[in-house]
Amino acid sequence: MANACASHSRTDWRRVLPASPPAPSAPPPLPPPPSDARSIPHALDDTLRSLLLSPHPPDDATATLRLRSALASFEVVRKGLHPSADDRGVRPIHLPLLAASFARVAAGGAHAAPPAAARLARLLLACARAFLVEFHAARALCLTLALPPPLLAALHPSPPSDPPLAVDGFAATADGAELRRLAACLLRSGVGCSAAPLPHSPLLAAAEAEARALLAAGGLRPSVVKRRGAARQVRRCEDPQRRGDVVRWLDGADADAPALSALTQWLRNELMATLREACAAAPPRHNSGAGRAPVLLLEPSRNLPLAMLACYPAGGTRFHRHVDNDPSTPDTRAVTAVLYLNGGWEPSDGGCLRIYGAPIADHPKAQRTAAAEPYLEVEPRLGTLALFWAHRVEHEVLPAYAPRFALSMWMCVAADQPEGWMDS
Ligand SMILES: O=C(O)CCC(=O)C(=O)O
Ligand SMILES: [Fe+2]
């Protein structure tokens, strides 16, 4: 199953359908927002139907924006929040809601006529591209529709000889060999670090520029750390002495940060697929992250947005030594991926990632603390991608003396993960 999903996620859906028709002059009015969590599925269905059946269908961008707000309102309503810029993100946990809505609307006959079926398929794939529906769910539903033969033929997965993915207009090579090497290092020793910038693309510099602009516009907020309080419940609080970065969560479709979104999608698609494949192919006990479990099954985090943009804003800000998924406050995170975005980094800027642990001792660049503990330092240069086990590897961010940017993604264990993966 993991392999099947991985191959679908590599299909470039942008190439399977014709370009959007021109934007209409009068888009249909929005249905009323949901008033409570139970009415959200109906609200989604209504929004979807109004988009599909309108005599003046909006373009893909407008349509996905509407579905995106309808989905984001789930989190707002569920938590009893007032909608604000912070709460508009779509969590992976919400994606099946929209897929289910598409299935209901399709079953309800909105697709009965071939042109309507084609429109439904178009919108579904636009949603997959905007990360509002999982690719494999979109494809599975498309195959149940009565689509015209040319469209159906176009929906077959791309052959392996396909040209590399083009991410939102940027040419990004798949960088597959280096990703597979990193995955192998991760499984063997718990840590993998790229030797050359990844992905090999102008996206990196564009993303750094966006990150700097977002910081300047006040778009990043102080981060929080987890703490076990009285009665053993876990609290989240700011603690700038322990962790001094400011962050912004991204879900891969953030309109004000297209290059960061494209990198988020690259991590979600290319890196995730490579790690899943490596984990699925590893014989039992040959994956240092699987603990006592026979296999490690990875999927995107269901509770967090896909990626976190973080900035340590100079002044010696740091993140003290920690394990991301500490067994004292356990969650489902298994892999931490950090992509650094600091084009002009100099050693005097500080902010290296220091990784501790026994396997590091064998690394050619390993150093030792005064107490002879082995460690490895990763320089946060533009395009350096570091991977390590979120539930095993101790690490810290050393004091930063210039603004230091990184895009992080956590890959979690799937719901059907066999027990024992947290045990050493
Ligand atoms: O940015 C880095 O190098 C790592 C940050 C980190 O440890 C974290 O966010 O948990
Ligand atoms: Fe960390």
PDB file of C-alpha atoms in Angstrom, residues 9-302:
ATOM      1  CA  SER A   9       2.301  10.860  -5.276  1.00  0.00           C
ATOM      2  CA  ARG A  10       5.037  11.121  -7.921  1.00  0.00           C
ATOM      3  CA  THR A  11       2.597  11.599 -10.764  1.00  0.00           C
ATOM      4  CA  ASP A  12       2.721  15.145 -12.041  1.00  0.00           C
ATOM      5  CA  TRP A  13      -0.991  15.865 -12.053  1.00  0.00           C
ATOM      6  CA  ARG A  14      -0.356  19.267 -13.603  1.00  0.00           C
ATOM      7  CA  ARG A  15       0.275  17.512 -16.878  1.00  0.00           C
ATOM      8  CA  VAL A  16      -2.772  15.253 -16.922  1.00  0.00           C
ATOM      9  CA  LEU A  17      -5.464  17.844 -17.519  1.00  0.00           C
ATOM     10  CA  PRO A  18      -5.837  20.806 -19.843  1.00  0.00           C
ATOM     11  CA  ALA A  19      -5.282  24.292 -18.453  1.00  0.00           C
ATOM     12  CA  SER A  20      -8.118  25.965 -16.520  1.00  0.00           C
ATOM     13  CA  PRO A  21     -10.746  27.861 -18.524  1.00  0.00           C
ATOM     14  CA  PRO A  22     -10.557  31.661 -18.192  1.00  0.00           C
ATOM     15  CA  ALA A  23     -11.874  33.107 -14.928  1.00  0.00           C
ATOM     16  CA  PRO A  24     -15.614  33.868 -15.096  1.00  0.00           C
ATOM     17  CA  SER A  25     -16.875  37.372 -14.559  1.00  0.00           C
ATOM     18  CA  ALA A  26     -19.316  36.441 -11.752  1.00  0.00           C
ATOM     19  CA  PRO A  27     -18.277  33.585  -9.431  1.00  0.00           C
ATOM     20  CA  PRO A  28     -21.110  31.865  -7.534  1.00  0.00           C
ATOM     21  CA  PRO A  29     -21.931  33.158  -4.034  1.00  0.00           C
ATOM     22  CA  LEU A  30     -20.470  31.231  -1.081  1.00  0.00           C
ATOM     23  CA  PRO A  31     -22.832  29.038   0.959  1.00  0.00           C
ATOM     24  CA  PRO A  32     -23.077  30.080   4.656  1.00  0.00           C
ATOM     25  CA  PRO A  33     -20.189  28.945   6.912  1.00  0.00           C
ATOM     26  CA  PRO A  34     -20.794  25.922   9.178  1.00  0.00           C
ATOM     27  CA  SER A  35     -22.071  26.668  12.688  1.00  0.00           C
ATOM     28  CA  ASP A  36     -20.754  23.527  14.417  1.00  0.00           C
ATOM     29  CA  ALA A  37     -18.465  20.580  13.693  1.00  0.00           C
ATOM     30  CA  ARG A  38     -21.319  18.226  12.726  1.00  0.00           C
ATOM     31  CA  SER A  39     -22.553  20.529   9.979  1.00  0.00           C
ATOM     32  CA  ILE A  40     -19.105  20.795   8.343  1.00  0.00           C
ATOM     33  CA  PRO A  41     -19.518  17.802   6.011  1.00  0.00           C
ATOM     34  CA  HIS A  42     -22.800  19.340   4.761  1.00  0.00           C
ATOM     35  CA  ALA A  43     -21.132  22.731   4.375  1.00  0.00           C
ATOM     36  CA  LEU A  44     -18.335  21.116   2.358  1.00  0.00           C
ATOM     37  CA  ASP A  45     -20.850  19.281   0.170  1.00  0.00           C
ATOM     38  CA  ASP A  46     -22.798  22.524  -0.401  1.00  0.00           C
ATOM     39  CA  THR A  47     -19.652  24.446  -1.330  1.00  0.00           C
ATOM     40  CA  LEU A  48     -18.572  21.690  -3.676  1.00  0.00           C
ATOM     41  CA  ARG A  49     -21.981  21.408  -5.336  1.00  0.00           C
ATOM     42  CA  SER A  50     -22.220  25.164  -5.806  1.00  0.00           C
ATOM     43  CA  LEU A  51     -18.791  25.149  -7.474  1.00  0.00           C
ATOM     44  CA  LEU A  52     -19.632  22.212  -9.718  1.00  0.00           C
ATOM     45  CA  LEU A  53     -23.153  23.103 -10.746  1.00  0.00           C
ATOM     46  CA  SER A  54     -22.751  26.850 -11.181  1.00  0.00           C
ATOM     47  CA  PRO A  55     -23.442  28.105 -14.693  1.00  0.00           C
ATOM     48  CA  HIS A  56     -20.352  30.336 -14.180  1.00  0.00           C
ATOM     49  CA  PRO A  57     -17.790  27.963 -12.626  1.00  0.00           C
ATOM     50  CA  PRO A  58     -14.839  29.804 -11.090  1.00  0.00           C
ATOM     51  CA  ASP A  59     -11.268  29.041 -12.172  1.00  0.00           C
ATOM     52  CA  ASP A  60      -9.303  26.328 -10.327  1.00  0.00           C
ATOM     53  CA  ALA A  61      -7.484  28.816  -8.088  1.00  0.00           C
ATOM     54  CA  THR A  62     -10.699  30.449  -6.867  1.00  0.00           C
ATOM     55  CA  ALA A  63     -12.447  27.108  -6.463  1.00  0.00           C
ATOM     56  CA  THR A  64      -9.634  25.563  -4.418  1.00  0.00           C
ATOM     57  CA  LEU A  65      -9.390  28.717  -2.296  1.00  0.00           C
ATOM     58  CA  ARG A  66     -13.065  28.353  -1.406  1.00  0.00           C
ATOM     59  CA  LEU A  67     -12.731  24.683  -0.546  1.00  0.00           C
ATOM     60  CA  ARG A  68      -9.628  25.493   1.433  1.00  0.00           C
ATOM     61  CA  SER A  69     -11.486  28.006   3.634  1.00  0.00           C
ATOM     62  CA  ALA A  70     -14.341  25.544   4.032  1.00  0.00           C
ATOM     63  CA  LEU A  71     -11.868  22.862   5.213  1.00  0.00           C
ATOM     64  CA  ALA A  72      -9.902  25.238   7.434  1.00  0.00           C
ATOM     65  CA  SER A  73     -13.117  26.207   9.178  1.00  0.00           C
ATOM     66  CA  PHE A  74     -13.216  22.662  10.552  1.00  0.00           C
ATOM     67  CA  GLU A  75     -10.300  23.427  12.882  1.00  0.00           C
ATOM     68  CA  VAL A  76     -11.770  26.802  13.786  1.00  0.00           C
ATOM     69  CA  VAL A  77     -15.168  25.367  14.624  1.00  0.00           C
ATOM     70  CA  ARG A  78     -13.796  22.280  16.372  1.00  0.00           C
ATOM     71  CA  LYS A  79     -11.629  24.384  18.675  1.00  0.00           C
ATOM     72  CA  GLY A  80     -14.253  27.096  19.157  1.00  0.00           C
ATOM     73  CA  LEU A  81     -11.873  29.738  17.789  1.00  0.00           C
ATOM     74  CA  HIS A  82     -12.569  32.960  16.006  1.00  0.00           C
ATOM     75  CA  PRO A  83     -11.215  32.683  12.476  1.00  0.00           C
ATOM     76  CA  SER A  84      -7.881  34.467  12.236  1.00  0.00           C
ATOM     77  CA  ALA A  85      -4.796  34.382  10.068  1.00  0.00           C
ATOM     78  CA  ASP A  86      -3.284  31.741  12.370  1.00  0.00           C
ATOM     79  CA  ASP A  87      -6.141  29.287  12.120  1.00  0.00           C
ATOM     80  CA  ARG A  88      -6.617  29.189   8.387  1.00  0.00           C
ATOM     81  CA  GLY A  89      -4.218  26.253   7.898  1.00  0.00           C
ATOM     82  CA  VAL A  90      -5.479  22.920   6.663  1.00  0.00           C
ATOM     83  CA  ARG A  91      -4.198  19.919   8.632  1.00  0.00           C
ATOM     84  CA  PRO A  92      -3.549  16.557   6.934  1.00  0.00           C
ATOM     85  CA  ILE A  93      -6.186  15.132   9.272  1.00  0.00           C
ATOM     86  CA  HIS A  94      -8.789  17.186   7.352  1.00  0.00           C
ATOM     87  CA  LEU A  95      -7.901  15.894   3.902  1.00  0.00           C
ATOM     88  CA  PRO A  96     -10.120  12.777   4.053  1.00  0.00           C
ATOM     89  CA  LEU A  97     -13.093  15.079   4.843  1.00  0.00           C
ATOM     90  CA  LEU A  98     -12.872  16.738   1.456  1.00  0.00           C
ATOM     91  CA  ALA A  99     -12.208  13.422  -0.333  1.00  0.00           C
ATOM     92  CA  ALA A 100     -15.344  12.028   1.344  1.00  0.00           C
ATOM     93  CA  SER A 101     -17.291  15.082   0.272  1.00  0.00           C
ATOM     94  CA  PHE A 102     -16.187  14.605  -3.352  1.00  0.00           C
ATOM     95  CA  ALA A 103     -17.279  10.949  -3.121  1.00  0.00           C
ATOM     96  CA  ARG A 104     -20.708  11.928  -1.718  1.00  0.00           C
ATOM     97  CA  VAL A 105     -21.273  14.610  -4.322  1.00  0.00           C
ATOM     98  CA  ALA A 106     -20.172  12.237  -7.095  1.00  0.00           C
ATOM     99  CA  ALA A 107     -22.469   9.495  -5.752  1.00  0.00           C
ATOM    100  CA  GLY A 108     -25.286  12.056  -5.608  1.00  0.00           C
ATOM    101  CA  GLY A 109     -25.184  12.379  -9.380  1.00  0.00           C
ATOM    102  CA  ALA A 110     -23.530  15.763  -9.806  1.00  0.00           C
ATOM    103  CA  HIS A 111     -21.219  14.021 -12.269  1.00  0.00           C
ATOM    104  CA  ALA A 112     -23.869  12.136 -14.259  1.00  0.00           C
ATOM    105  CA  ALA A 113     -23.303  14.003 -17.530  1.00  0.00           C
ATOM    106  CA  PRO A 114     -19.817  13.611 -19.045  1.00  0.00           C
ATOM    107  CA  PRO A 115     -18.989  17.366 -18.997  1.00  0.00           C
ATOM    108  CA  ALA A 116     -19.889  17.489 -15.289  1.00  0.00           C
ATOM    109  CA  ALA A 117     -17.781  14.393 -14.642  1.00  0.00           C
ATOM    110  CA  ALA A 118     -14.841  16.061 -16.320  1.00  0.00           C
ATOM    111  CA  ARG A 119     -15.394  19.177 -14.219  1.00  0.00           C
ATOM    112  CA  LEU A 120     -15.536  17.131 -11.030  1.00  0.00           C
ATOM    113  CA  ALA A 121     -12.324  15.322 -11.998  1.00  0.00           C
ATOM    114  CA  ARG A 122     -10.626  18.619 -12.825  1.00  0.00           C
ATOM    115  CA  LEU A 123     -11.593  20.137  -9.499  1.00  0.00           C
ATOM    116  CA  LEU A 124     -10.548  17.016  -7.627  1.00  0.00           C
ATOM    117  CA  LEU A 125      -7.116  17.080  -9.219  1.00  0.00           C
ATOM    118  CA  ALA A 126      -6.811  20.823  -8.634  1.00  0.00           C
ATOM    119  CA  CYS A 127      -7.503  20.032  -4.967  1.00  0.00           C
ATOM    120  CA  ALA A 128      -4.834  17.313  -4.995  1.00  0.00           C
ATOM    121  CA  ARG A 129      -2.335  19.793  -6.420  1.00  0.00           C
ATOM    122  CA  ALA A 130      -3.328  22.314  -3.732  1.00  0.00           C
ATOM    123  CA  PHE A 131      -2.860  19.607  -1.048  1.00  0.00           C
ATOM    124  CA  LEU A 132      -6.513  19.552  -0.078  1.00  0.00           C
ATOM    125  CA  VAL A 133      -7.008  15.900  -1.067  1.00  0.00           C
ATOM    126  CA  GLU A 134      -4.433  13.098  -1.034  1.00  0.00           C
ATOM    127  CA  PHE A 135      -3.266  12.218  -4.570  1.00  0.00           C
ATOM    128  CA  HIS A 136      -4.096   8.538  -4.257  1.00  0.00           C
ATOM    129  CA  ALA A 137      -7.622   9.354  -2.993  1.00  0.00           C
ATOM    130  CA  ALA A 138      -8.149  11.736  -5.924  1.00  0.00           C
ATOM    131  CA  ARG A 139      -7.026   9.155  -8.432  1.00  0.00           C
ATOM    132  CA  ALA A 140      -9.097   6.362  -6.872  1.00  0.00           C
ATOM    133  CA  LEU A 141     -12.237   8.485  -7.057  1.00  0.00           C
ATOM    134  CA  CYS A 142     -11.498   9.666 -10.605  1.00  0.00           C
ATOM    135  CA  LEU A 143     -11.321   6.055 -11.740  1.00  0.00           C
ATOM    136  CA  THR A 144     -14.889   5.474 -10.481  1.00  0.00           C
ATOM    137  CA  LEU A 145     -16.280   8.345 -12.563  1.00  0.00           C
ATOM    138  CA  ALA A 146     -17.690   7.990 -16.050  1.00  0.00           C
ATOM    139  CA  LEU A 147     -14.977  10.084 -17.628  1.00  0.00           C
ATOM    140  CA  PRO A 148     -14.458  10.539 -21.358  1.00  0.00           C
ATOM    141  CA  PRO A 149     -11.761   8.093 -22.624  1.00  0.00           C
ATOM    142  CA  PRO A 150      -9.044  10.733 -23.295  1.00  0.00           C
ATOM    143  CA  LEU A 151      -9.332  12.037 -19.751  1.00  0.00           C
ATOM    144  CA  LEU A 152      -9.335   8.537 -18.314  1.00  0.00           C
ATOM    145  CA  ALA A 153      -6.227   7.668 -20.326  1.00  0.00           C
ATOM    146  CA  ALA A 154      -4.530  10.799 -19.018  1.00  0.00           C
ATOM    147  CA  LEU A 155      -5.143   9.665 -15.445  1.00  0.00           C
ATOM    148  CA  HIS A 156      -2.866   6.644 -15.671  1.00  0.00           C
ATOM    149  CA  PRO A 157       0.273   7.062 -13.551  1.00  0.00           C
ATOM    150  CA  SER A 158       3.254   8.463 -15.429  1.00  0.00           C
ATOM    151  CA  PRO A 159       5.763   5.908 -16.709  1.00  0.00           C
ATOM    152  CA  PRO A 160       9.098   5.879 -14.823  1.00  0.00           C
ATOM    153  CA  SER A 161      10.826   7.604 -17.749  1.00  0.00           C
ATOM    154  CA  ASP A 162       8.798  10.780 -17.150  1.00  0.00           C
ATOM    155  CA  PRO A 163      10.704  14.056 -17.031  1.00  0.00           C
ATOM    156  CA  PRO A 164      11.342  15.423 -13.522  1.00  0.00           C
ATOM    157  CA  LEU A 165       8.573  17.075 -11.528  1.00  0.00           C
ATOM    158  CA  ALA A 166       7.995  20.728 -12.329  1.00  0.00           C
ATOM    159  CA  VAL A 167       6.952  22.349  -9.082  1.00  0.00           C
ATOM    160  CA  ASP A 168       4.745  25.380  -9.633  1.00  0.00           C
ATOM    161  CA  GLY A 169       6.690  26.640 -12.574  1.00  0.00           C
ATOM    162  CA  PHE A 170      10.123  25.953 -11.077  1.00  0.00           C
ATOM    163  CA  ALA A 171      12.136  23.190 -12.656  1.00  0.00           C
ATOM    164  CA  ALA A 172      13.113  20.895  -9.801  1.00  0.00           C
ATOM    165  CA  THR A 173      15.084  17.769 -10.555  1.00  0.00           C
ATOM    166  CA  ALA A 174      13.974  14.719  -8.644  1.00  0.00           C
ATOM    167  CA  ASP A 175      17.394  14.451  -6.913  1.00  0.00           C
ATOM    168  CA  GLY A 176      16.408  10.841  -6.389  1.00  0.00           C
ATOM    169  CA  ALA A 177      19.850   9.261  -5.989  1.00  0.00           C
ATOM    170  CA  GLU A 178      20.923  11.659  -3.229  1.00  0.00           C
ATOM    171  CA  LEU A 179      17.596  11.234  -1.422  1.00  0.00           C
ATOM    172  CA  ARG A 180      18.002   7.442  -1.534  1.00  0.00           C
ATOM    173  CA  ARG A 181      21.541   7.769  -0.146  1.00  0.00           C
ATOM    174  CA  LEU A 182      20.247   9.941   2.721  1.00  0.00           C
ATOM    175  CA  ALA A 183      17.471   7.448   3.457  1.00  0.00           C
ATOM    176  CA  ALA A 184      19.998   4.604   3.609  1.00  0.00           C
ATOM    177  CA  CYS A 185      22.195   6.612   6.044  1.00  0.00           C
ATOM    178  CA  LEU A 186      19.151   7.353   8.185  1.00  0.00           C
ATOM    179  CA  LEU A 187      18.129   3.708   8.422  1.00  0.00           C
ATOM    180  CA  ARG A 188      21.678   2.554   9.135  1.00  0.00           C
ATOM    181  CA  SER A 189      22.887   5.157  11.629  1.00  0.00           C
ATOM    182  CA  GLY A 190      19.930   7.385  12.541  1.00  0.00           C
ATOM    183  CA  VAL A 191      21.266  10.460  10.716  1.00  0.00           C
ATOM    184  CA  GLY A 192      21.572  11.525   7.063  1.00  0.00           C
ATOM    185  CA  CYS A 193      22.883  14.815   5.728  1.00  0.00           C
ATOM    186  CA  SER A 194      23.008  15.993   2.091  1.00  0.00           C
ATOM    187  CA  ALA A 195      26.387  16.647   0.495  1.00  0.00           C
ATOM    188  CA  ALA A 196      25.081  19.168  -2.085  1.00  0.00           C
ATOM    189  CA  PRO A 197      22.060  21.524  -2.115  1.00  0.00           C
ATOM    190  CA  LEU A 198      18.718  19.721  -2.327  1.00  0.00           C
ATOM    191  CA  PRO A 199      16.527  20.093  -4.275  1.00  0.00           C
ATOM    192  CA  HIS A 200      18.782  21.280  -7.072  1.00  0.00           C
ATOM    193  CA  SER A 201      16.540  24.213  -7.970  1.00  0.00           C
ATOM    194  CA  PRO A 202      16.084  28.008  -7.916  1.00  0.00           C
ATOM    195  CA  LEU A 203      13.286  27.245  -5.467  1.00  0.00           C
ATOM    196  CA  LEU A 204      15.788  27.345  -2.616  1.00  0.00           C
ATOM    197  CA  ALA A 205      16.849  30.959  -3.097  1.00  0.00           C
ATOM    198  CA  ALA A 206      13.246  32.020  -3.750  1.00  0.00           C
ATOM    199  CA  ALA A 207      12.141  30.274  -0.554  1.00  0.00           C
ATOM    200  CA  GLU A 208      14.852  31.984   1.480  1.00  0.00           C
ATOM    201  CA  ALA A 209      13.702  35.367   0.128  1.00  0.00           C
ATOM    202  CA  GLU A 210      10.109  34.533   1.081  1.00  0.00           C
ATOM    203  CA  ALA A 211      11.171  33.447   4.563  1.00  0.00           C
ATOM    204  CA  ARG A 212      13.040  36.723   5.101  1.00  0.00           C
ATOM    205  CA  ALA A 213      10.035  38.715   3.843  1.00  0.00           C
ATOM    206  CA  LEU A 214       7.658  36.811   6.134  1.00  0.00           C
ATOM    207  CA  LEU A 215       9.910  37.509   9.127  1.00  0.00           C
ATOM    208  CA  ALA A 216      10.141  41.204   8.235  1.00  0.00           C
ATOM    209  CA  ALA A 217       6.337  41.368   7.970  1.00  0.00           C
ATOM    210  CA  GLY A 218       5.927  39.869  11.459  1.00  0.00           C
ATOM    211  CA  GLY A 219       4.536  36.591  10.086  1.00  0.00           C
ATOM    212  CA  LEU A 220       6.437  34.287  12.486  1.00  0.00           C
ATOM    213  CA  ARG A 221       5.416  33.668  16.116  1.00  0.00           C
ATOM    214  CA  PRO A 222       7.371  32.502  19.201  1.00  0.00           C
ATOM    215  CA  SER A 223       7.590  28.716  19.303  1.00  0.00           C
ATOM    216  CA  VAL A 224       6.482  26.519  22.197  1.00  0.00           C
ATOM    217  CA  VAL A 225       7.978  23.526  23.981  1.00  0.00           C
ATOM    218  CA  LYS A 226       6.175  20.562  25.538  1.00  0.00           C
ATOM    219  CA  ARG A 227       6.252  20.199  29.304  1.00  0.00           C
ATOM    220  CA  ARG A 228       4.752  17.553  31.584  1.00  0.00           C
ATOM    221  CA  GLY A 229       2.852  19.395  34.348  1.00  0.00           C
ATOM    222  CA  ALA A 230       0.956  18.384  37.457  1.00  0.00           C
ATOM    223  CA  ALA A 231      -1.275  15.304  37.046  1.00  0.00           C
ATOM    224  CA  ARG A 232       1.066  14.269  34.194  1.00  0.00           C
ATOM    225  CA  GLN A 233      -0.778  16.223  31.530  1.00  0.00           C
ATOM    226  CA  VAL A 234       1.354  17.748  28.760  1.00  0.00           C
ATOM    227  CA  ARG A 235       1.401  21.553  28.520  1.00  0.00           C
ATOM    228  CA  ARG A 236       2.799  23.649  25.697  1.00  0.00           C
ATOM    229  CA  CYS A 237       4.469  26.892  26.679  1.00  0.00           C
ATOM    230  CA  GLU A 238       6.931  29.487  25.443  1.00  0.00           C
ATOM    231  CA  ASP A 239      10.401  29.136  26.929  1.00  0.00           C
ATOM    232  CA  PRO A 240      12.794  31.419  25.030  1.00  0.00           C
ATOM    233  CA  GLN A 241      15.741  30.387  27.227  1.00  0.00           C
ATOM    234  CA  ARG A 242      15.372  26.792  26.087  1.00  0.00           C
ATOM    235  CA  ARG A 243      14.106  27.451  22.568  1.00  0.00           C
ATOM    236  CA  GLY A 244      14.499  30.873  20.944  1.00  0.00           C
ATOM    237  CA  ASP A 245      13.045  30.558  17.446  1.00  0.00           C
ATOM    238  CA  VAL A 246       9.948  32.099  15.879  1.00  0.00           C
ATOM    239  CA  VAL A 247       7.885  29.876  13.603  1.00  0.00           C
ATOM    240  CA  ARG A 248       5.131  29.709  11.045  1.00  0.00           C
ATOM    241  CA  TRP A 249       3.321  26.525  10.061  1.00  0.00           C
ATOM    242  CA  LEU A 250       2.834  25.817   6.359  1.00  0.00           C
ATOM    243  CA  ASP A 251       0.519  23.368   4.676  1.00  0.00           C
ATOM    244  CA  GLY A 252       1.973  23.292   1.175  1.00  0.00           C
ATOM    245  CA  ALA A 253      -0.598  25.628  -0.366  1.00  0.00           C
ATOM    246  CA  ASP A 254       0.260  28.974   1.234  1.00  0.00           C
ATOM    247  CA  ALA A 255      -0.529  31.604  -1.357  1.00  0.00           C
ATOM    248  CA  ASP A 256       1.836  34.213   0.148  1.00  0.00           C
ATOM    249  CA  ALA A 257       4.804  31.812   0.060  1.00  0.00           C
ATOM    250  CA  PRO A 258       4.724  29.832  -3.221  1.00  0.00           C
ATOM    251  CA  ALA A 259       8.364  28.724  -3.182  1.00  0.00           C
ATOM    252  CA  LEU A 260       8.132  27.589   0.459  1.00  0.00           C
ATOM    253  CA  SER A 261       4.917  25.777  -0.486  1.00  0.00           C
ATOM    254  CA  ALA A 262       6.619  24.065  -3.390  1.00  0.00           C
ATOM    255  CA  LEU A 263       9.487  22.952  -1.117  1.00  0.00           C
ATOM    256  CA  THR A 264       6.926  21.697   1.394  1.00  0.00           C
ATOM    257  CA  GLN A 265       5.325  19.665  -1.407  1.00  0.00           C
ATOM    258  CA  TRP A 266       8.720  18.379  -2.510  1.00  0.00           C
ATOM    259  CA  LEU A 267       9.467  17.167   1.023  1.00  0.00           C
ATOM    260  CA  ARG A 268       5.972  15.717   1.340  1.00  0.00           C
ATOM    261  CA  ASN A 269       6.118  13.923  -2.007  1.00  0.00           C
ATOM    262  CA  GLU A 270       9.707  13.115  -2.981  1.00  0.00           C
ATOM    263  CA  LEU A 271      11.324  12.732   0.427  1.00  0.00           C
ATOM    264  CA  MET A 272       8.341  10.980   1.987  1.00  0.00           C
ATOM    265  CA  ALA A 273       8.104   8.518  -0.923  1.00  0.00           C
ATOM    266  CA  THR A 274      11.839   7.761  -0.745  1.00  0.00           C
ATOM    267  CA  LEU A 275      11.732   7.177   3.020  1.00  0.00           C
ATOM    268  CA  ARG A 276       8.628   4.996   2.770  1.00  0.00           C
ATOM    269  CA  GLU A 277      10.226   2.890   0.085  1.00  0.00           C
ATOM    270  CA  ALA A 278      13.479   2.538   2.053  1.00  0.00           C
ATOM    271  CA  CYS A 279      11.581   1.534   5.205  1.00  0.00           C
ATOM    272  CA  ALA A 280       9.371  -0.929   3.314  1.00  0.00           C
ATOM    273  CA  ALA A 281      12.413  -2.557   1.661  1.00  0.00           C
ATOM    274  CA  ALA A 282      14.521  -2.862   4.851  1.00  0.00           C
ATOM    275  CA  PRO A 283      14.642  -6.407   6.247  1.00  0.00           C
ATOM    276  CA  PRO A 284      13.466  -6.690   9.883  1.00  0.00           C
ATOM    277  CA  ARG A 285      16.058  -5.284  12.355  1.00  0.00           C
ATOM    278  CA  HIS A 286      17.881  -3.437   9.545  1.00  0.00           C
ATOM    279  CA  ASN A 287      16.161  -0.157  10.296  1.00  0.00           C
ATOM    280  CA  SER A 288      17.673   1.584  13.319  1.00  0.00           C
ATOM    281  CA  GLY A 289      14.462   3.580  13.795  1.00  0.00           C
ATOM    282  CA  ALA A 290      12.108   0.604  13.994  1.00  0.00           C
ATOM    283  CA  GLY A 291      13.186  -0.473  17.504  1.00  0.00           C
ATOM    284  CA  ARG A 292      11.635  -3.855  18.284  1.00  0.00           C
ATOM    285  CA  ALA A 293       8.988  -3.490  15.539  1.00  0.00           C
ATOM    286  CA  PRO A 294       9.478  -5.513  12.315  1.00  0.00           C
ATOM    287  CA  VAL A 295       8.857  -2.461  10.115  1.00  0.00           C
ATOM    288  CA  LEU A 296       8.437   1.319  10.295  1.00  0.00           C
ATOM    289  CA  LEU A 297       5.379   2.612   8.415  1.00  0.00           C
ATOM    290  CA  LEU A 298       5.556   6.350   7.743  1.00  0.00           C
ATOM    291  CA  GLU A 299       2.886   8.914   6.888  1.00  0.00           C
ATOM    292  CA  PRO A 300       2.548  12.705   7.176  1.00  0.00           C
ATOM    293  CA  SER A 301       1.659  14.072  10.577  1.00  0.00           C
ATOM    294  CA  ARG A 302      -2.106  14.060  11.017  1.00  0.00           C
TER     295      ARG A 302
END
